[in-house]
């Protein structure tokens, strides 16, 4: 029943909830009749009836009496129904409380025991039995609550069916079906699969058609009947019996299987059975409680029967007809016998106004009686049964909390007034209960009521003011959408806007509603304490819907429900009906709904021994996993042993340790296999030294390392120039240490050199280790240090100044002591280690200082029980192992990249491939820590859960940490070299995923990494995404793995079949995480334009999320932007997952039926891919451009020049200068109003402080959209830029090579084209006004990752004229410029100047620049499937 404010004047005028809107149509028709009759009577006397009014008065009195009497009858029915529903739900509430209270359970904290035996110690067997009894009692309580609520839900569903039977011969209208599907989904959320099968069997809803083609279906309900066998094929809720044809399916079956009983009786039987279970049990209740249960059950059934009668048995038709006939006769005769007088006004009142008012009053009584006749229907006057059901759910939660969580406390309270218990009460006051109670939220959760249902609740049972204000504000036409916005659950980190709010939610999560003004309609609805928006669901059943077969059961009904949806003509109506909404949406064929993936039970990846067996993990346990230092070895377990290198000048003023940009002439891994072997050459121009480091494993328990120095070949310095080499060892775990066990006291002669050695022992969390260090030099000093240093794990938000065992440079400098030497030119001071030692050291360093030529340190480390071997033999063994490993590495390079050709035959390309590959593999690192992240808008940074990451790094010097979109391109090379390593790297990144599907774009883990990250980049933002570039190597590996490629399998040490199984098994395990990643992108990066996506976090100057940082987008940032590169990634993501699901379906054992339903069928990846592909040619087509123009970003509202072109040049500079002396395009330079320095000082500098904004002559610049001069020059526009973003549909395979819109792209890539350069593909057209402007990062520079994809696309398009020529010239130029930079500049460079070819940016950049190896080997990325049919032609 709708609510209202009784004293308000506007109750007279209310439209919704009142009687007026029900009477208006008939009353207006009657008024027209009265006006026409009055006009006829005035013209023609024949229409006047001269008669006494006494008869009419008697008829009027009789009519009023009958209507009032009928009104009283309906009111009595309504009152009876109110009383009986109150009694029924009251009885159910009493049943829950009674069962919960009477249950004895563990019999703990009884008053008798608290007083007489407070110190009693229970035996283990007694405790076990008590816990068992407690669990049994708790389970019965839970099941009674569950089934009692299900009984209430079934009553509502049953009443809905009865109403349809009484009013429409069982035909279900649209509103009936909405309610029935919602209530059915609520039953699904409460009952187990076996119980639901029984419920579905007795749901008597069938579908009927007239058999004509295209005819609409009609849905009919029945109950309390024996079902005729011929009707069984139309039943919706029951799978048909197995048979060869429809007649056999509908053969006669036993009567007990074809009855349609009242559904509440079915569930009541389950409930009574459950209530009988604890009778006469030690943990249950006495048998006499049976009388109470029987009484409550009988009363509930009695109320149900009476309510069914009120619904199914209306007033007699004769009485109903008699009343209506008399009203019609009276209404017709009244104006006929009323005399038309000479006074026009009086006649109008007598003949029109009074009859109209009388008719209005009588019609109102009749309509009210009709509305109140069925008190549990959908009229404004009917009982709100959902409210009573909600109160029952609240009472159920209270009962569980009192009888479980609070039971012990309440029982102990009873003993407080006992005079003899003062001493003993101290004993049991704080003693925890032996049997831990269950928690309500562990078994039940509150799910939000969908807007489709909430709409009817507000319209029929809400406050009338809310409905009318929604109408006046223009929301009534889309009231459901308005409610969805008003009541949307903003729960950070949750996978769905309509997911349950946890009981232990934080203050931020409990911010249920968006901000709304108190007196707004949205604010009034949000703050209406009489409304409710949630219902209870049973958690074990909810998880079962996705994991235990419920979804597969629903697949049986796919066609039936699709037909229902078409008949109802409801597009996506139940998308939000949780939990059944997801599969209903899938079955009904509407647009794919927003996804949600529960990662709480996602399968493990990197810890799955089937994917990564112990032998593999042992092999990968130790390695050069510290890419941020020039040479560092560590294990991948927490608190690992580590070994590292440092070197410097004798005076200590120069000390090398961590990789620094510009510090060295070069440092590159020349050979590295990523597992057991690596050789690196370091050239230090300042110290005139060349160092070679070698790392090789003898087994998984023994490794060797060598550092040897010599003078640079191009140096004029002689070989006697001295230098210090430092080798250090440490243990990061706080409770472990190392110490020198033995050492030579003097130098020994070893040929032309002197040598000495020592042995260290220590432990780390993996076990004990021993290390022998051998030192060789001509004339050298030897010093050592053993100390305990502070080891910090992570930084605070404010202070990132950290140190640890890894911080060797600091430790060495802190402990250096000065030593004065007498030289020919006077006294010389050098710095050496103090030769000190402590017993519990966690850091030890050893200094070898002497002439460059001949300096060498060998380290041999054995773990566990492995033997170090004989002294002197180890170094020879190291050399032999290194030689064999080098030969094996070269052979593998030849096989993978050159089809087995030798290095001599491959020529210079071989060396280029080897260095590029080795540099990438040498950048693999193992990191652990807690990422600093901002998880909500305006929230303070917090530490996420501890994480582990095994990943490559883009640059050992500048970016020695993992980057998400870089790592996908690294994977293109890594997957070819060692598929299992690539899968492990991908697994680690996927396991960084947060609950909402977000994967951080930049991951500095641990203090060693955090210290090297600029503070502004340290905190990661959970709304900022990154391109899912991992799709490229994953799809490639999946394609070759399924072909059982023997060549690729050999790299992983597997057979072709084993490789196929590995790839499919990993893909199946990773599928929910991949789906969650897609869901996060789909939800968080959604544009306000429903057809596209936009990168969140974009500013006017940067779009860091895209990876193309300063690539120009638009001067103004808008919510409705559409970013072409992101749309292309999303389409590729959906296509890849569709392919993955197809392959997994072909291997049935790879994915269970339930997982296939939840992760493949429901998301409808193929449909998503088609939709996203189609949107490329809808949202990104500029209608003002030619039909062959490339697709482009939609920028939203942008400033436009007088010529009509989009303004792309900002009026501010990028160097922070401004004013007349620093002009921009002929005008005084401005300051960027979108940054932190919008004010220009008279001296020509931009800033944001009062010194820049409030001084005389200072000027603050407004944002462009705030300037009056811009108001008339703003239009919605598409990007005018041609560059990397324009290429994405072609690069990712969405646009076929012969597409008219691809022609201009291919032309731009051809020689002398806008994107062509002699050195590769430019990131931005050379004709663009922003080319080479500003930071010039992605505004013209040549980047390896997108050059590789561009070359791959050109090779795919080789049949198009000009594409082959473009490929040849770009490939030659790109390879030349990369290798030239490696030779002349000493490194693989980050990017390249398109005009000079010089390498620029970070160095070394052995991340995606290493893709030059694939270009050299002529191995393009060719795994993209053909573009989806038809979608690419829709815009022509």
mmCIF file of N, CA, C and O in Angstrom, residues 1070-1123:
data_model
loop_
_atom_site.group_PDB
_atom_site.id
_atom_site.type_symbol
_atom_site.label_atom_id
_atom_site.label_comp_id
_atom_site.label_asym_id
_atom_site.label_seq_id
_atom_site.Cartn_x
_atom_site.Cartn_y
_atom_site.Cartn_z
ATOM 1 N N UNK A 1070 44.159 -20.030 -16.160
ATOM 2 C CA UNK A 1070 44.241 -18.563 -16.222
ATOM 3 C C UNK A 1070 42.951 -17.918 -16.687
ATOM 4 O O UNK A 1070 42.800 -16.696 -16.562
ATOM 5 N N UNK A 1071 42.029 -18.714 -17.221
ATOM 6 C CA UNK A 1071 40.831 -18.144 -17.841
ATOM 7 C C UNK A 1071 40.032 -17.223 -16.924
ATOM 8 O O UNK A 1071 39.642 -16.120 -17.336
ATOM 9 N N UNK A 1072 39.750 -17.596 -15.661
ATOM 10 C CA UNK A 1072 38.991 -16.661 -14.829
ATOM 11 C C UNK A 1072 39.725 -15.356 -14.574
ATOM 12 O O UNK A 1072 39.100 -14.289 -14.483
ATOM 13 N N UNK A 1073 41.040 -15.395 -14.471
ATOM 14 C CA UNK A 1073 41.799 -14.161 -14.256
ATOM 15 C C UNK A 1073 41.825 -13.307 -15.524
ATOM 16 O O UNK A 1073 41.723 -12.080 -15.453
ATOM 17 N N UNK A 1074 41.947 -13.950 -16.668
ATOM 18 C CA UNK A 1074 41.878 -13.202 -17.921
ATOM 19 C C UNK A 1074 40.493 -12.569 -18.080
ATOM 20 O O UNK A 1074 40.365 -11.412 -18.496
ATOM 21 N N UNK A 1075 39.453 -13.342 -17.745
ATOM 22 C CA UNK A 1075 38.107 -12.789 -17.818
ATOM 23 C C UNK A 1075 37.912 -11.629 -16.865
ATOM 24 O O UNK A 1075 37.278 -10.625 -17.195
ATOM 25 N N UNK A 1076 38.468 -11.752 -15.659
ATOM 26 C CA UNK A 1076 38.354 -10.666 -14.681
ATOM 27 C C UNK A 1076 39.110 -9.430 -15.151
ATOM 28 O O UNK A 1076 38.685 -8.292 -14.892
ATOM 29 N N UNK A 1077 40.226 -9.634 -15.828
ATOM 30 C CA UNK A 1077 40.991 -8.510 -16.371
ATOM 31 C C UNK A 1077 40.155 -7.784 -17.425
ATOM 32 O O UNK A 1077 40.050 -6.561 -17.426
ATOM 33 N N UNK A 1078 39.542 -8.564 -18.319
ATOM 34 C CA UNK A 1078 38.666 -7.955 -19.326
ATOM 35 C C UNK A 1078 37.510 -7.215 -18.654
ATOM 36 O O UNK A 1078 37.162 -6.096 -19.046
ATOM 37 N N UNK A 1079 36.915 -7.847 -17.639
ATOM 38 C CA UNK A 1079 35.786 -7.217 -16.948
ATOM 39 C C UNK A 1079 36.198 -5.906 -16.295
ATOM 40 O O UNK A 1079 35.434 -4.926 -16.297
ATOM 41 N N UNK A 1080 37.405 -5.874 -15.707
ATOM 42 C CA UNK A 1080 37.887 -4.629 -15.113
ATOM 43 C C UNK A 1080 38.014 -3.541 -16.170
ATOM 44 O O UNK A 1080 37.570 -2.401 -15.975
ATOM 45 N N UNK A 1081 38.637 -3.872 -17.294
ATOM 46 C CA UNK A 1081 38.789 -2.879 -18.364
ATOM 47 C C UNK A 1081 37.436 -2.440 -18.881
ATOM 48 O O UNK A 1081 37.199 -1.244 -19.108
ATOM 49 N N UNK A 1082 36.526 -3.392 -19.063
ATOM 50 C CA UNK A 1082 35.201 -3.071 -19.598
ATOM 51 C C UNK A 1082 34.450 -2.128 -18.675
ATOM 52 O O UNK A 1082 33.742 -1.226 -19.127
ATOM 53 N N UNK A 1083 34.619 -2.312 -17.382
ATOM 54 C CA UNK A 1083 33.882 -1.497 -16.417
ATOM 55 C C UNK A 1083 34.585 -0.178 -16.111
ATOM 56 O O UNK A 1083 33.969 0.883 -16.135
ATOM 57 N N UNK A 1084 35.877 -0.237 -15.851
ATOM 58 C CA UNK A 1084 36.579 0.957 -15.361
ATOM 59 C C UNK A 1084 36.952 1.915 -16.474
ATOM 60 O O UNK A 1084 37.073 3.118 -16.239
ATOM 61 N N UNK A 1085 37.139 1.424 -17.699
ATOM 62 C CA UNK A 1085 37.575 2.298 -18.789
ATOM 63 C C UNK A 1085 36.423 2.654 -19.730
ATOM 64 O O UNK A 1085 36.653 3.126 -20.835
ATOM 65 N N UNK A 1086 35.206 2.444 -19.268
ATOM 66 C CA UNK A 1086 34.051 2.726 -20.111
ATOM 67 C C UNK A 1086 33.876 4.230 -20.285
ATOM 68 O O UNK A 1086 33.929 4.994 -19.327
ATOM 69 N N UNK A 1087 33.674 4.637 -21.512
ATOM 70 C CA UNK A 1087 33.387 6.045 -21.791
ATOM 71 C C UNK A 1087 31.919 6.330 -21.506
ATOM 72 O O UNK A 1087 31.094 5.403 -21.427
ATOM 73 N N UNK A 1088 31.579 7.605 -21.340
ATOM 74 C CA UNK A 1088 30.156 7.935 -21.212
ATOM 75 C C UNK A 1088 29.434 7.704 -22.526
ATOM 76 O O UNK A 1088 28.208 7.624 -22.559
ATOM 77 N N UNK A 1089 30.196 7.601 -23.608
ATOM 78 C CA UNK A 1089 29.644 7.149 -24.889
ATOM 79 C C UNK A 1089 29.516 5.624 -24.808
ATOM 80 O O UNK A 1089 30.519 4.927 -24.668
ATOM 81 N N UNK A 1090 28.313 5.084 -24.866
ATOM 82 C CA UNK A 1090 28.141 3.643 -24.590
ATOM 83 C C UNK A 1090 28.801 2.716 -25.602
ATOM 84 O O UNK A 1090 28.901 1.524 -25.354
ATOM 85 N N UNK A 1091 29.266 3.242 -26.728
ATOM 86 C CA UNK A 1091 29.813 2.383 -27.764
ATOM 87 C C UNK A 1091 31.327 2.229 -27.691
ATOM 88 O O UNK A 1091 31.912 1.564 -28.540
ATOM 89 N N UNK A 1092 31.962 2.848 -26.702
ATOM 90 C CA UNK A 1092 33.419 2.840 -26.765
ATOM 91 C C UNK A 1092 34.040 2.940 -25.382
ATOM 92 O O UNK A 1092 33.346 2.998 -24.374
ATOM 93 N N UNK A 1093 35.380 2.982 -25.364
ATOM 94 C CA UNK A 1093 36.154 3.030 -24.140
ATOM 95 C C UNK A 1093 37.125 4.204 -24.202
ATOM 96 O O UNK A 1093 37.506 4.666 -25.278
ATOM 97 N N UNK A 1094 37.537 4.647 -23.030
ATOM 98 C CA UNK A 1094 38.533 5.716 -22.930
ATOM 99 C C UNK A 1094 39.496 5.385 -21.800
ATOM 100 O O UNK A 1094 39.119 4.772 -20.805
ATOM 101 N N UNK A 1095 40.749 5.795 -21.983
ATOM 102 C CA UNK A 1095 41.746 5.571 -20.944
ATOM 103 C C UNK A 1095 41.482 6.505 -19.777
ATOM 104 O O UNK A 1095 41.501 7.725 -19.927
ATOM 105 N N UNK A 1096 41.220 5.915 -18.603
ATOM 106 C CA UNK A 1096 41.036 6.730 -17.402
ATOM 107 C C UNK A 1096 42.377 7.299 -16.954
ATOM 108 O O UNK A 1096 43.411 6.659 -17.097
ATOM 109 N N UNK A 1097 42.341 8.508 -16.392
ATOM 110 C CA UNK A 1097 43.562 9.136 -15.898
ATOM 111 C C UNK A 1097 44.266 9.992 -16.925
ATOM 112 O O UNK A 1097 45.339 10.534 -16.647
ATOM 113 N N UNK A 1098 43.683 10.137 -18.131
ATOM 114 C CA UNK A 1098 44.312 10.985 -19.144
ATOM 115 C C UNK A 1098 44.281 12.442 -18.721
ATOM 116 O O UNK A 1098 43.302 12.909 -18.131
ATOM 117 N N UNK A 1099 45.339 13.154 -19.001
ATOM 118 C CA UNK A 1099 45.382 14.591 -18.806
ATOM 119 C C UNK A 1099 45.575 15.255 -20.163
ATOM 120 O O UNK A 1099 45.733 14.573 -21.187
ATOM 121 N N UNK A 1100 45.583 16.581 -20.176
ATOM 122 C CA UNK A 1100 45.772 17.288 -21.434
ATOM 123 C C UNK A 1100 47.140 16.991 -22.031
ATOM 124 O O UNK A 1100 47.317 17.040 -23.250
ATOM 125 N N UNK A 1101 48.125 16.674 -21.189
ATOM 126 C CA UNK A 1101 49.488 16.468 -21.670
ATOM 127 C C UNK A 1101 49.866 15.007 -21.828
ATOM 128 O O UNK A 1101 50.708 14.681 -22.658
ATOM 129 N N UNK A 1102 49.277 14.116 -21.030
ATOM 130 C CA UNK A 1102 49.721 12.721 -21.021
ATOM 131 C C UNK A 1102 48.540 11.759 -20.946
ATOM 132 O O UNK A 1102 47.483 12.090 -20.396
ATOM 133 N N UNK A 1103 48.787 10.584 -21.484
ATOM 134 C CA UNK A 1103 47.870 9.462 -21.300
ATOM 135 C C UNK A 1103 48.742 8.262 -20.947
ATOM 136 O O UNK A 1103 49.014 7.394 -21.779
ATOM 137 N N UNK A 1104 49.204 8.238 -19.693
ATOM 138 C CA UNK A 1104 50.146 7.210 -19.255
ATOM 139 C C UNK A 1104 49.544 5.820 -19.343
ATOM 140 O O UNK A 1104 50.250 4.846 -19.596
ATOM 141 N N UNK A 1105 48.233 5.715 -19.122
ATOM 142 C CA UNK A 1105 47.596 4.399 -19.138
ATOM 143 C C UNK A 1105 47.744 3.719 -20.485
ATOM 144 O O UNK A 1105 47.884 2.499 -20.563
ATOM 145 N N UNK A 1106 47.727 4.486 -21.561
ATOM 146 C CA UNK A 1106 47.797 3.902 -22.904
ATOM 147 C C UNK A 1106 49.166 3.359 -23.228
ATOM 148 O O UNK A 1106 49.327 2.577 -24.159
ATOM 149 N N UNK A 1107 50.200 3.793 -22.477
ATOM 150 C CA UNK A 1107 51.570 3.438 -22.801
ATOM 151 C C UNK A 1107 52.201 4.378 -23.799
ATOM 152 O O UNK A 1107 53.416 4.386 -23.979
ATOM 153 N N UNK A 1108 51.380 5.197 -24.470
ATOM 154 C CA UNK A 1108 51.868 6.157 -25.466
ATOM 155 C C UNK A 1108 51.862 7.549 -24.835
ATOM 156 O O UNK A 1108 51.154 8.448 -25.286
ATOM 157 N N UNK A 1109 52.650 7.749 -23.817
ATOM 158 C CA UNK A 1109 52.527 8.817 -22.842
ATOM 159 C C UNK A 1109 52.064 10.172 -23.390
ATOM 160 O O UNK A 1109 51.003 10.674 -23.047
ATOM 161 N N UNK A 1110 52.875 10.794 -24.248
ATOM 162 C CA UNK A 1110 52.546 12.150 -24.699
ATOM 163 C C UNK A 1110 51.986 12.174 -26.113
ATOM 164 O O UNK A 1110 51.920 13.239 -26.727
ATOM 165 N N UNK A 1111 51.608 11.016 -26.643
ATOM 166 C CA UNK A 1111 50.959 10.993 -27.961
ATOM 167 C C UNK A 1111 49.731 11.902 -27.907
ATOM 168 O O UNK A 1111 48.925 11.805 -26.979
ATOM 169 N N UNK A 1112 49.563 12.797 -28.867
ATOM 170 C CA UNK A 1112 48.494 13.799 -28.754
ATOM 171 C C UNK A 1112 47.098 13.195 -28.873
ATOM 172 O O UNK A 1112 46.833 12.387 -29.767
ATOM 173 N N UNK A 1113 46.251 13.578 -27.971
ATOM 174 C CA UNK A 1113 44.843 13.156 -27.999
ATOM 175 C C UNK A 1113 43.960 14.371 -28.260
ATOM 176 O O UNK A 1113 43.398 14.526 -29.319
ATOM 177 N N UNK A 1114 43.803 15.227 -27.253
ATOM 178 C CA UNK A 1114 42.985 16.422 -27.392
ATOM 179 C C UNK A 1114 43.361 17.395 -26.301
ATOM 180 O O UNK A 1114 43.792 17.003 -25.213
ATOM 181 N N UNK A 1115 43.197 18.701 -26.587
ATOM 182 C CA UNK A 1115 43.563 19.697 -25.581
ATOM 183 C C UNK A 1115 42.675 19.594 -24.356
ATOM 184 O O UNK A 1115 43.110 19.833 -23.237
ATOM 185 N N UNK A 1116 41.402 19.258 -24.561
ATOM 186 C CA UNK A 1116 40.467 19.129 -23.449
ATOM 187 C C UNK A 1116 40.195 17.653 -23.183
ATOM 188 O O UNK A 1116 40.105 16.846 -24.116
ATOM 189 N N UNK A 1117 40.065 17.315 -21.929
ATOM 190 C CA UNK A 1117 39.757 15.938 -21.526
ATOM 191 C C UNK A 1117 38.259 15.837 -21.289
ATOM 192 O O UNK A 1117 37.695 16.619 -20.510
ATOM 193 N N UNK A 1118 37.601 14.897 -21.967
ATOM 194 C CA UNK A 1118 36.154 14.757 -21.880
ATOM 195 C C UNK A 1118 35.768 13.341 -21.480
ATOM 196 O O UNK A 1118 36.492 12.378 -21.768
ATOM 197 N N UNK A 1119 34.598 13.246 -20.821
ATOM 198 C CA UNK A 1119 34.110 11.948 -20.375
ATOM 199 C C UNK A 1119 33.630 11.073 -21.533
ATOM 200 O O UNK A 1119 33.568 9.862 -21.404
ATOM 201 N N UNK A 1120 33.271 11.708 -22.662
ATOM 202 C CA UNK A 1120 32.717 10.928 -23.777
ATOM 203 C C UNK A 1120 33.758 10.618 -24.846
ATOM 204 O O UNK A 1120 33.407 10.280 -25.978
ATOM 205 N N UNK A 1121 35.018 10.745 -24.508
ATOM 206 C CA UNK A 1121 36.063 10.420 -25.473
ATOM 207 C C UNK A 1121 36.029 8.939 -25.832
ATOM 208 O O UNK A 1121 35.613 8.102 -25.036
ATOM 209 N N UNK A 1122 36.489 8.641 -27.042
ATOM 210 C CA UNK A 1122 36.635 7.257 -27.483
ATOM 211 C C UNK A 1122 38.060 7.084 -27.988
ATOM 212 O O UNK A 1122 38.474 7.795 -28.912
ATOM 213 N N UNK A 1123 38.795 6.169 -27.383
ATOM 214 C CA UNK A 1123 40.194 5.986 -27.739
ATOM 215 C C UNK A 1123 40.350 4.740 -28.594
ATOM 216 O O UNK A 1123 40.054 3.626 -28.157
#
